[in-house]
Amino acid sequence: MLDTTDPTPAIEEGAGLGVLREVFGYEAFRGEQAAIIQHVLAGRDALVLMPTGGGKSLCYQVPAIARHRAGRGVTLVVSPLIALMHDQVGALEESGVHAAFLNSTLDGDEARQIERELLAGRLVLLYAAPERILTPRFLAMLDSLHERGLLSLVAIDEAHCVSQWGHDFREEYLGLSVLHERFPGVPRIALTATADDHTRHDILERLQLQDARAFVASFDRPNIRYTIVEKVDPRAQLLQFIRDEHDGEAGIVYCASRKKVEETAEFLRRQGIAAWPYHAGMESDVRKANQDRFLREDGLVMVATIAFGMGIDKPDVRFVAHLDLPKNIEGYYQETGRAGRDGLPADAWMTYGLADVVNQRRMIDDSPAAEEFKRVQRAKLDALLALAEGLDCRRVRLLSYFGQASRPCGNCDNCLQPPAAWDATEAARKALSCIYRFRQHSGLGFGAVHLIDVLRGKATDKVHQHGHDRLSTFGIGEDLSDAQWRGVLRQLIALGHLASVGEYGTLELTASARAVLKGDASLMLRVPAVPVATRKARATGRTKAVPMPLDELAAGRFVALKAWRAAIAREHNLPAYVVFHDATLAQMAREQPDSLTALAGISGIGSKKLQAYGPQILRVLQEAA
Ligand code: ADP
Ligand code: ZN
C-alpha cells in the first residue's frame, strides 16, 4: 500500500506528457486528458465520461506506463470483449509497451508465460475479462503482486456494463467491487461513453467509486457531420449516399433486425460494394471472421445490428448509417460515435420515416416492462424524435441532451441547408378531424394509407366500401401530396398527438390532439426535403481512399505508404491502423520528411515506431518521389 514510507519514487509532474510524446508520438493532451492523467498518476480514483472516440484509452495507458516506470508495477485493464484484446495489446506492443491479455483464446503454455511476465512485474498492462479476474486463481496472482507493491492501477473499461439501464449490462461486472475491497489502496479509473445520470449513479455505487472524482469531457465530436433524411426508398438512398460520399471507404450500416441486416448486406454486395453482415444470430466463427475482415481490410462496409460495435476502436470508419431509428439519443450517439475516431471528417447519416416512429412506440407499449420503465423509455424516444424532426442545429440538440450548451455548428444538415418550415396547423387539424369522423361514422379506426386516400379524395374500393367519400373530410387535403401527408402524420405521432395502435397501425387521437383540433396549438413542420443532390465536391475536397485534402503528388505518396503499411500489418497479424493511422500517413505524405529527425516530428510516431519503421518509411517516400 502507498503511504509515506513508500520506497517507490514520486512521479513527477510532467511524466504523463513525456510518455505521450515519447511513446505515442502525440504533441499534446486533448481536453480533459491532462487533468485525468495527472489525477490518476497521483494515485487517486477517477470516473471518466467521454464520448466514443474522445480518447479514453490514453487516460489509463499513459498513467500505466508512467507508473510502471516509477516501479509501481502492472495496470490491470478490465475489458468485456475478449475478441478485441488481441488488437489492443498488439497496438501497445507496436508502440514498445509490454502488454498482454489473459483469456480463453490462449493455450496453457502461452498463459503460463504471460503469468510469469506478470508476476515478475515486467508487464505494464494486462487485459482480462471480469469473469477471468474473479477466479480464485487470478485473484491469488493479484494478491501476490499487491503484497510486493506491484499492482499499480485498475482500469475498468466500458464501465456502464455494470448498469442494468443500458443495453450492455453484464452480470460479471457486478463482482468487480471485490477489487476495491481486496486492494483498497490501489487507484481505480472507470471509463465509459454513456453519460446519463442513471448509469453514472450505478457505476459509482456498484463499483464503490463514491469518492472518485468525475471528469466529464465535452461530448462534442466536431468532425462528425450529422444528417437525418426522410425515408423514401431507404436502400436506394443508402446506396446513393455511399456512392456519392464514401465510395471505397469503411463504414457501418445499422439495421434493427437480423433479417434486414442480411438483406441489406446482400443488396449492397450486388451493387458492387464490399459489405458484410454481422448480428448475434450468426454462427460465432462467421461473425468473428466478418468482424476481423472489417478491422483488417481497407474500405469494407459492415451491415450490423447493435450487437456490433462495443469496443470496436477502428479509427478510420468514415461513416455510420442508420436505416432504422435507434431507441434513444444515447444509442444514436454511441453508434454514430464510431465514425471518425481519427479526427478526420466523417458522416453520421440516418433515414427516418413514419414506420420508425410507429415501430419504436409500439415496441415500448408492447414490452412487458414495468410502467415506470416504459415512461423513461418513452421520454427518451421523444427526445430522439424531436432531434429527427427538429429544424435547428442537430449538434446543439445532441449536446444539450448531455447537458452541454453550444452554438449552431455549421456541420450538420440543418446548419448547412436550413430546412424550410411550413405552418402545418391547418393540415394537422384536417387529419385529426378526419380520424375523428371515421369513429363517428362507423365506430372503426383506420391506418395511415387509407386516411391519406380519404384526405386526398381518392375513390378507392376501400373508400367506397366504407362510404368514406360521403364524409365531410373527403378530399379536403388535395393540396398536399402523399409524401407530405405521411410527413404530417409522422410528425403528429412523433409529437404524441396521434397514436398508431394494434396490428394494422390504426390511428387514434390522444389527449393532446384536442388542443390541436381546437386550434389552440400551432404546428411548424419541416418541409419534406427533396433528396439532396450529391455533395461529393464539398469543401473538404476528399477523393476516394484519401480522406483528407492532399495534392496529386502527395496523394500518390499516401497510396504508396498505405501499401507499405498493409504489408507490415499482414506480417504482424494486426489491423493496418495499429501500425499507423491514416492521419499519420497523410501528414508524412504531405510534409515529405527526409530524415529521422524530421519524421519524429509527425504526429503519431513514437520512439519505438521511429526506430522500427523510420528508415523504411524514408525509403518509401523517396521511391514515390
Ligand atoms: P475512445 O476509447 O474514447 O473511444 P480512443 O482512446 O480510441 O477513444 O481514441 C480515439 C483516437 O484518438 C485514437 O485513435 C487515439 O490514438 C487518438 N488520440 C487520443 N488522444 C490523443 C491525443 N492527445 N493526441 C492525438 N491523438 C489522440
Ligand atoms: Zn449544426
XYZ file of C-alpha atoms and ligand atoms in Angstrom:
653
model
C 0.000 0.000 0.000
C 1.136 3.522 -0.686
C 1.975 5.623 2.346
C 4.703 7.996 3.437
C 7.181 5.202 3.926
C 6.621 4.098 0.344
C 10.071 3.441 -1.093
C 8.994 3.954 -4.694
C 9.963 7.313 -6.147
C 7.351 10.025 -6.547
C 6.044 10.551 -10.056
C 6.969 13.970 -11.372
C 4.518 16.468 -12.821
C 5.472 16.173 -16.458
C 5.707 12.372 -16.560
C 2.421 11.991 -18.408
C 3.268 14.426 -21.164
C 6.681 12.828 -21.538
C 5.060 9.425 -22.111
C 2.516 10.874 -24.543
C 5.262 12.346 -26.704
C 7.824 9.626 -26.486
C 5.659 6.516 -26.632
C 2.663 7.659 -28.677
C 4.274 10.475 -30.615
C 1.435 12.903 -29.876
C 2.203 16.511 -29.121
C -0.444 17.459 -26.575
C -3.267 16.073 -24.492
C -6.813 16.589 -25.645
C -9.367 18.278 -23.438
C -9.696 16.612 -20.065
C -6.968 14.043 -20.675
C -4.289 16.123 -18.943
C -6.300 16.594 -15.749
C -7.434 12.967 -15.653
C -3.941 11.614 -16.151
C -2.478 13.924 -13.511
C -5.128 12.774 -11.056
C -4.545 9.078 -11.708
C -0.774 9.455 -11.684
C -1.129 10.833 -8.193
C -2.868 7.613 -7.177
C -6.458 8.803 -6.907
C -9.695 7.278 -8.261
C -11.444 8.673 -11.302
C -14.638 8.237 -13.274
C -14.195 9.322 -16.874
C -17.167 10.173 -19.082
C -16.009 10.846 -22.593
C -17.702 10.341 -25.944
C -16.712 7.429 -28.146
C -13.577 8.458 -29.966
C -12.776 11.067 -27.334
C -9.520 9.414 -26.329
C -10.287 7.315 -23.266
C -7.598 4.687 -23.747
C -4.746 7.103 -23.190
C -6.329 8.145 -19.900
C -5.254 4.844 -18.375
C -2.448 3.810 -20.723
C -0.320 6.891 -20.067
C -0.571 6.604 -16.254
C 0.043 2.858 -16.539
C 3.299 3.457 -18.389
C 4.474 6.298 -16.164
C 3.628 4.396 -13.001
C 5.360 1.266 -14.261
C 8.480 3.305 -14.977
C 8.334 4.563 -11.407
C 8.359 0.998 -10.099
C 4.648 0.708 -9.341
C 4.126 -2.455 -11.369
C 1.277 -3.589 -13.570
C -2.022 -1.984 -14.536
C -4.950 -4.364 -14.751
C -7.389 -3.452 -17.516
C -10.878 -4.891 -17.173
C -12.372 -5.226 -20.614
C -15.589 -7.001 -21.581
C -14.650 -8.142 -25.040
C -12.209 -10.973 -25.422
C -12.310 -10.712 -29.212
C -10.726 -7.271 -29.176
C -7.955 -7.747 -26.636
C -5.555 -9.116 -29.193
C -5.566 -5.927 -31.261
C -5.458 -3.629 -28.238
C -2.417 -5.415 -26.922
C -0.891 -5.505 -30.403
C -1.199 -1.739 -30.659
C 0.627 -1.260 -27.360
C 3.399 -3.656 -28.305
C 3.814 -1.794 -31.611
C 4.479 1.304 -29.538
C 7.010 -0.553 -27.422
C 4.821 -1.066 -24.366
C 4.934 -4.516 -22.830
C 1.321 -5.611 -22.620
C -0.609 -8.879 -22.711
C -4.034 -10.367 -22.285
C -5.202 -13.453 -20.461
C -8.247 -15.133 -21.915
C -9.596 -18.399 -23.215
C -8.035 -17.986 -26.665
C -4.570 -18.752 -25.245
C -3.261 -22.246 -24.771
C -1.790 -23.378 -21.455
C 1.819 -22.617 -22.332
C 1.044 -19.126 -23.584
C -0.983 -18.342 -20.489
C 1.768 -19.574 -18.158
C 4.350 -17.497 -19.996
C 2.227 -14.372 -19.519
C 1.636 -15.190 -15.869
C 5.387 -15.351 -15.357
C 5.824 -11.946 -17.002
C 3.060 -10.610 -14.825
C 4.354 -11.972 -11.532
C 7.868 -10.767 -12.319
C 6.481 -7.243 -12.601
C 7.614 -6.853 -16.190
C 4.185 -6.366 -17.750
C 2.983 -2.794 -17.996
C -0.646 -3.582 -18.807
C -2.628 -6.781 -18.519
C -6.070 -7.058 -20.170
C -8.620 -9.536 -18.889
C -12.379 -10.025 -18.841
C -14.168 -9.742 -15.496
C -15.162 -13.401 -15.302
C -11.493 -14.327 -15.501
C -10.401 -11.740 -12.977
C -12.884 -13.007 -10.414
C -11.496 -16.549 -10.380
C -9.617 -17.551 -7.207
C -6.511 -18.285 -9.232
C -6.414 -14.845 -10.798
C -7.152 -13.073 -7.513
C -4.319 -15.004 -5.894
C -1.924 -13.652 -8.529
C -3.151 -10.149 -7.845
C -2.609 -10.759 -4.112
C 0.959 -11.729 -4.784
C 1.580 -8.615 -6.856
C -0.126 -6.409 -4.336
C 1.929 -7.729 -1.442
C 5.050 -6.716 -3.310
C 3.702 -3.288 -4.265
C 3.408 -4.291 -7.924
C -0.309 -3.778 -8.511
C -0.257 -0.247 -9.819
C -3.690 0.621 -11.114
C -7.018 -0.895 -12.081
C -8.737 0.445 -15.203
C -12.353 -0.569 -15.764
C -13.237 -0.023 -19.391
C -16.851 0.156 -20.632
C -17.849 0.728 -17.021
C -21.513 1.218 -17.957
C -21.701 -2.579 -18.289
C -22.302 -2.563 -14.542
C -25.622 -0.778 -15.024
C -28.872 -2.517 -15.830
C -30.129 0.627 -17.521
C -28.045 0.335 -20.640
C -28.294 -2.443 -23.201
C -24.751 -3.570 -22.407
C -25.392 -4.889 -18.914
C -23.016 -7.682 -17.896
C -23.672 -9.590 -14.756
C -19.957 -10.248 -14.131
C -19.255 -6.536 -13.818
C -21.167 -6.568 -10.543
C -18.434 -8.690 -8.981
C -15.742 -6.105 -9.650
C -16.283 -4.294 -6.373
C -14.187 -7.073 -4.871
C -11.117 -5.359 -6.329
C -11.709 -2.352 -4.155
C -12.427 -4.405 -1.062
C -9.349 -6.519 -1.552
C -6.929 -3.798 -2.688
C -8.234 -0.570 -1.165
C -5.015 1.355 -1.745
C -4.820 0.675 -5.475
C -6.231 3.542 -7.535
C -9.024 2.777 -9.982
C -10.178 4.527 -13.098
C -13.565 3.665 -14.630
C -14.327 4.782 -18.165
C -17.460 4.994 -20.237
C -19.057 6.856 -23.126
C -22.523 6.630 -21.614
C -23.432 9.818 -19.859
C -26.920 9.581 -18.476
C -27.402 10.088 -14.765
C -28.850 6.674 -14.035
C -25.842 4.899 -15.472
C -23.389 7.198 -13.791
C -25.052 6.677 -10.455
C -24.967 2.894 -10.903
C -21.266 2.967 -11.756
C -20.357 4.984 -8.677
C -22.496 2.845 -6.413
C -21.808 -0.641 -7.739
C -18.100 -0.219 -8.265
C -17.825 1.604 -4.943
C -16.352 4.648 -6.573
C -18.213 7.157 -4.419
C -15.015 9.007 -3.626
C -13.759 9.097 -7.189
C -13.504 12.387 -8.979
C -15.770 12.527 -12.026
C -14.373 14.002 -15.207
C -16.969 14.880 -17.795
C -15.390 15.698 -21.109
C -17.065 17.669 -23.840
C -19.311 15.332 -25.752
C -18.828 17.160 -28.991
C -17.361 15.282 -31.945
C -16.796 18.201 -34.288
C -15.520 16.130 -37.202
C -18.764 14.157 -37.440
C -21.411 15.611 -39.739
C -24.963 14.728 -38.725
C -27.604 14.211 -41.389
C -31.122 12.861 -40.975
C -33.126 12.343 -44.151
C -36.718 11.359 -44.790
C -37.141 7.732 -45.632
C -38.363 7.409 -49.191
C -36.571 4.387 -50.610
C -34.045 3.641 -47.867
C -31.860 1.201 -49.762
C -31.574 3.414 -52.798
C -30.887 6.377 -50.534
C -28.200 4.440 -48.694
C -26.622 3.334 -51.929
C -26.538 6.852 -53.259
C -25.092 8.165 -50.018
C -22.293 5.580 -50.051
C -21.528 6.058 -53.725
C -21.576 9.832 -53.614
C -19.732 10.361 -50.405
C -17.904 7.271 -49.261
C -17.043 5.161 -52.222
C -14.369 2.666 -51.182
C -14.355 3.789 -47.563
C -15.044 1.905 -44.354
C -18.442 2.335 -42.757
C -21.075 0.756 -40.549
C -24.746 0.417 -41.508
C -27.058 -0.258 -38.584
C -30.365 -2.079 -39.083
C -32.933 -3.057 -36.470
C -33.372 -6.720 -37.382
C -31.195 -9.657 -38.341
C -33.204 -10.237 -41.481
C -32.738 -6.686 -42.626
C -29.009 -6.925 -41.908
C -28.731 -9.949 -44.189
C -30.848 -8.404 -46.919
C -29.091 -5.061 -46.875
C -25.620 -6.595 -46.969
C -26.718 -8.770 -49.871
C -28.183 -5.768 -51.687
C -25.016 -3.696 -51.282
C -22.882 -6.592 -52.457
C -24.953 -6.940 -55.600
C -24.334 -3.263 -56.190
C -20.600 -3.836 -56.022
C -19.991 -2.577 -52.509
C -17.862 -4.762 -50.251
C -20.380 -5.251 -47.455
C -20.599 -7.970 -44.798
C -23.299 -8.827 -42.284
C -22.935 -9.034 -38.514
C -25.603 -9.974 -35.984
C -25.977 -12.114 -32.898
C -27.883 -14.836 -34.755
C -24.933 -15.800 -36.956
C -22.540 -18.664 -36.289
C -19.959 -17.192 -33.959
C -16.971 -18.058 -36.143
C -18.552 -16.486 -39.237
C -19.413 -13.421 -37.228
C -15.893 -13.191 -35.897
C -14.427 -13.637 -39.364
C -16.565 -10.779 -40.673
C -15.521 -8.557 -37.817
C -11.834 -9.359 -38.340
C -12.163 -8.625 -42.007
C -13.771 -5.277 -41.273
C -10.995 -4.367 -38.835
C -8.151 -5.553 -41.015
C -9.089 -4.775 -44.569
C -9.488 -1.320 -46.009
C -12.788 0.136 -47.079
C -15.298 -2.523 -46.020
C -18.877 -1.837 -45.010
C -20.248 -3.693 -42.005
C -24.027 -4.090 -42.009
C -24.983 -4.889 -38.454
C -27.429 -4.876 -35.600
C -26.393 -3.011 -32.482
C -24.742 -6.245 -31.339
C -21.810 -4.886 -33.313
C -19.632 -2.106 -32.115
C -18.792 -2.027 -28.463
C -15.051 -1.820 -28.115
C -14.510 -1.520 -31.855
C -11.811 1.113 -31.941
C -11.094 1.150 -35.660
C -10.221 4.806 -36.141
C -10.923 5.207 -39.865
C -14.620 4.388 -40.016
C -15.736 7.167 -42.356
C -19.490 6.825 -41.909
C -22.150 5.325 -39.712
C -25.546 4.975 -41.376
C -28.808 4.110 -39.654
C -31.555 2.516 -41.718
C -33.750 2.301 -38.636
C -34.290 4.621 -35.763
C -32.350 3.743 -32.590
C -34.182 3.613 -29.270
C -32.843 6.814 -27.824
C -30.214 9.527 -28.134
C -27.706 7.599 -26.042
C -27.825 4.737 -28.531
C -27.695 7.043 -31.525
C -24.734 8.927 -30.136
C -22.816 5.845 -29.161
C -23.341 4.236 -32.548
C -22.592 7.340 -34.603
C -19.575 7.983 -32.370
C -17.864 5.011 -34.004
C -17.284 7.171 -37.047
C -14.172 9.294 -37.361
C -12.244 8.443 -34.228
C -9.137 9.588 -36.034
C -10.492 13.124 -36.058
C -10.856 13.275 -39.852
C -14.181 14.222 -41.475
C -16.851 11.549 -41.047
C -20.601 11.218 -41.540
C -23.451 10.141 -39.307
C -26.375 9.592 -41.654
C -29.843 8.301 -40.894
C -33.040 7.681 -42.812
C -36.154 8.066 -40.799
C -39.857 7.699 -41.574
C -43.352 7.103 -40.354
C -42.839 3.392 -39.747
C -39.855 4.097 -37.470
C -41.922 6.228 -35.180
C -44.742 3.713 -35.137
C -42.456 0.736 -34.519
C -40.477 2.305 -31.728
C -43.603 3.486 -29.964
C -45.189 0.075 -30.307
C -42.109 -1.729 -29.044
C -42.306 0.207 -25.811
C -46.081 -0.196 -25.486
C -45.936 -3.951 -26.080
C -42.974 -4.658 -23.840
C -43.678 -6.467 -20.578
C -41.575 -3.950 -18.636
C -42.838 -2.052 -15.628
C -44.813 1.129 -16.328
C -42.139 3.243 -14.660
C -39.513 1.863 -17.015
C -41.753 2.417 -20.036
C -42.245 6.011 -19.036
C -38.489 6.578 -19.053
C -38.185 4.820 -22.419
C -40.941 6.970 -23.910
C -39.319 10.163 -22.722
C -36.029 9.055 -24.241
C -37.669 8.193 -27.538
C -39.414 11.572 -27.569
C -36.068 13.326 -27.273
C -34.748 11.384 -30.250
C -37.867 12.094 -32.314
C -37.540 15.769 -31.508
C -33.984 15.604 -32.818
C -35.129 13.928 -36.027
C -37.991 16.372 -36.615
C -36.115 19.449 -35.430
C -35.418 22.409 -37.671
C -32.433 23.633 -35.699
C -28.817 22.517 -35.331
C -28.609 18.771 -34.657
C -25.420 19.144 -32.640
C -26.867 21.783 -30.361
C -29.717 19.384 -29.554
C -27.446 16.410 -29.035
C -25.108 18.267 -26.749
C -27.888 19.873 -24.787
C -29.291 16.388 -24.203
C -25.991 15.631 -22.471
C -26.271 18.862 -20.522
C -23.788 20.863 -22.597
C -24.564 24.232 -24.148
C -23.240 25.063 -27.620
C -23.806 27.194 -30.713
C -25.035 26.136 -34.155
C -22.245 24.017 -35.545
C -22.116 24.638 -39.271
C -21.506 20.922 -39.771
C -24.928 19.268 -39.770
C -27.641 19.107 -42.414
C -29.812 21.708 -40.716
C -26.927 24.168 -40.437
C -25.657 23.556 -43.955
C -29.051 23.643 -45.657
C -31.508 25.231 -43.252
C -34.782 23.385 -43.847
C -37.819 25.407 -44.720
C -40.658 25.248 -42.257
C -44.325 25.451 -43.109
C -47.315 26.143 -40.949
C -48.976 22.755 -40.752
C -51.564 23.698 -38.173
C -54.401 23.549 -40.676
C -53.238 20.304 -42.265
C -52.891 18.699 -38.846
C -56.432 19.706 -37.964
C -57.737 18.205 -41.188
C -56.020 14.886 -40.473
C -57.132 14.745 -36.870
C -60.715 15.623 -37.649
C -60.844 13.019 -40.404
C -59.799 10.375 -37.882
C -62.457 11.681 -35.555
C -65.075 11.349 -38.342
C -64.113 7.732 -39.041
C -65.044 6.793 -35.491
C -68.174 8.878 -35.541
C -69.248 7.365 -38.841
C -68.857 3.650 -38.167
C -67.005 3.186 -34.897
C -63.997 1.896 -36.835
C -60.435 3.153 -36.914
C -58.105 3.147 -39.935
C -54.431 3.284 -40.767
C -52.339 5.931 -42.459
C -52.709 4.738 -46.064
C -56.479 4.863 -46.034
C -56.538 8.134 -44.139
C -54.366 9.761 -46.774
C -56.575 8.367 -49.562
C -59.629 9.923 -47.942
C -57.902 13.246 -47.307
C -56.749 13.385 -50.900
C -60.130 12.379 -52.215
C -59.097 9.121 -53.900
C -62.040 6.915 -54.808
C -60.527 3.559 -53.881
C -62.540 0.383 -53.302
C -61.997 0.680 -49.598
C -63.239 4.255 -49.655
C -66.459 3.158 -51.375
C -66.861 0.122 -49.208
C -66.889 2.248 -46.065
C -68.778 5.133 -47.605
C -65.938 7.470 -46.778
C -66.491 9.501 -49.941
C -69.516 10.891 -48.161
C -67.524 12.208 -45.202
C -67.130 15.974 -44.970
C -63.383 15.434 -44.777
C -63.227 13.545 -48.091
C -60.851 15.378 -50.409
C -60.119 18.286 -48.048
C -56.399 17.569 -48.308
C -55.931 17.521 -52.076
C -53.407 20.304 -51.874
C -50.779 18.075 -50.252
C -49.015 15.070 -51.777
C -48.985 11.589 -50.274
C -45.446 12.170 -49.082
C -46.384 15.434 -47.448
C -49.275 13.780 -45.646
C -47.055 10.974 -44.448
C -44.733 13.647 -43.104
C -47.595 15.343 -41.283
C -48.780 12.072 -39.740
C -45.277 11.072 -38.775
C -44.703 14.341 -37.057
C -48.074 14.182 -35.286
C -47.152 10.751 -33.967
C -43.674 11.934 -33.036
C -45.213 14.824 -31.136
C -47.614 12.466 -29.369
C -50.871 13.885 -30.801
C -51.582 10.653 -32.604
C -51.030 7.035 -31.665
C -50.707 4.148 -34.059
C -52.107 1.047 -32.384
C -52.621 -2.636 -33.000
C -51.547 -4.933 -35.750
C -52.860 -2.689 -38.518
C -51.494 0.573 -37.167
C -54.902 2.089 -36.555
C -54.557 5.796 -35.900
C -56.079 7.095 -32.694
C -56.292 10.594 -31.270
C -54.508 11.129 -27.978
C -55.462 13.536 -25.220
C -53.178 16.221 -26.578
C -54.833 16.100 -30.021
C -57.680 18.135 -28.633
C -55.593 21.291 -28.341
C -54.538 20.995 -31.980
C -58.100 20.264 -33.139
C -59.380 23.288 -31.286
C -56.709 25.429 -32.859
C -55.005 26.147 -29.513
C -51.680 24.739 -30.624
C -49.856 25.702 -33.783
C -47.546 23.375 -35.595
C -44.483 24.268 -37.612
C -43.140 21.327 -39.559
C -40.163 20.629 -41.775
C -40.779 20.883 -45.448
C -40.076 17.395 -46.703
C -36.653 17.711 -48.226
C -36.109 16.912 -51.855
C -33.370 14.260 -51.879
C -30.166 16.219 -51.641
C -28.021 16.367 -54.708
C -24.567 14.912 -54.461
C -22.311 16.765 -52.098
C -19.248 14.969 -53.248
C -17.260 18.009 -54.192
C -17.899 19.668 -50.892
C -15.376 21.867 -49.169
C -13.153 19.088 -47.859
C -12.175 18.080 -51.387
C -11.887 14.436 -50.440
C -11.419 11.752 -53.004
C -11.596 8.011 -52.867
C -9.145 6.388 -50.456
C -7.644 9.729 -49.431
C -9.716 11.030 -46.557
C -8.169 14.491 -46.458
C -7.094 17.181 -48.882
C -3.807 16.192 -50.480
C -2.474 17.425 -53.782
C -1.942 14.900 -56.517
C 1.696 14.133 -55.742
C 1.045 13.825 -52.027
C -1.912 11.546 -52.750
C 0.457 9.302 -54.708
C 2.828 9.130 -51.752
C -0.102 8.419 -49.442
C -1.139 5.456 -51.547
C 2.443 4.136 -51.543
C 2.624 4.467 -47.763
C -0.659 2.627 -47.416
C 0.628 -0.265 -49.490
C 3.741 -0.447 -47.327
C 1.587 -0.340 -44.181
C -0.638 -3.153 -45.442
C 2.390 -5.405 -45.844
C 3.619 -4.683 -42.310
C 0.144 -5.236 -40.873
C -0.135 -8.620 -42.580
C 3.290 -9.626 -41.344
C 2.381 -8.705 -37.756
C -1.157 -10.087 -37.982
C -2.642 -6.758 -36.912
C -5.087 -4.261 -38.422
C -3.364 -1.615 -40.508
C -4.394 1.261 -38.235
C -2.467 -0.318 -35.382
C 0.719 0.252 -37.367
C -0.119 3.861 -38.271
C -3.326 5.845 -38.583
C -4.339 7.306 -41.929
C -3.828 10.778 -40.477
C -0.208 9.952 -39.681
C 0.438 8.603 -43.171
C -1.240 11.641 -44.702
C 0.966 14.008 -42.750
C 4.033 12.083 -43.907
C 2.802 12.265 -47.491
C 2.220 15.993 -47.239
C 5.378 17.022 -45.411
C 7.750 14.533 -47.010
C 10.205 14.312 -44.098
C 13.692 13.458 -45.383
C 15.407 12.493 -42.139
C 14.616 10.571 -38.977
C 14.578 13.825 -37.046
C 12.016 15.312 -39.408
C 9.985 12.109 -39.274
C 9.934 12.228 -35.466
C 8.012 15.490 -35.712
C 4.999 13.772 -37.347
C 2.056 13.189 -35.025
C 1.591 9.532 -34.160
C 5.212 8.359 -34.386
C 6.662 7.433 -31.016
C 10.252 6.435 -30.421
C 9.698 2.706 -30.902
C 7.964 3.124 -34.251
C 10.564 5.632 -35.379
C 13.251 3.114 -34.696
C 11.397 0.148 -36.122
C 9.986 1.763 -39.254
C 11.741 5.099 -39.787
C 14.297 4.008 -42.385
C 11.675 2.032 -44.354
C 9.300 4.998 -44.419
C 12.016 7.330 -45.683
C 12.737 4.843 -48.446
C 9.071 4.538 -49.447
C 8.820 8.323 -49.606
C 11.951 8.581 -51.710
C 10.830 5.911 -54.135
C 7.434 7.531 -54.518
C 9.043 10.885 -55.337
P -12.269 6.151 -27.031
O -11.727 4.927 -26.348
O -12.579 7.250 -26.092
O -13.398 5.852 -27.946
P -9.695 6.176 -28.229
O -8.952 6.007 -26.980
O -9.828 5.006 -29.136
O -11.141 6.743 -27.952
O -9.072 7.407 -29.011
C -9.572 7.829 -30.235
C -8.438 8.169 -31.164
O -7.841 9.411 -30.798
C -7.335 7.139 -31.124
O -7.031 6.810 -32.437
C -6.203 7.812 -30.396
O -4.951 7.371 -30.858
C -6.433 9.279 -30.708
N -5.960 10.168 -29.624
C -6.321 10.101 -28.330
N -5.730 11.076 -27.612
C -4.968 11.783 -28.475
C -4.106 12.932 -28.347
N -3.902 13.536 -27.178
N -3.492 13.376 -29.471
C -3.689 12.779 -30.652
N -4.488 11.694 -30.839
C -5.120 11.196 -29.770
Zn -25.422 22.194 -36.820
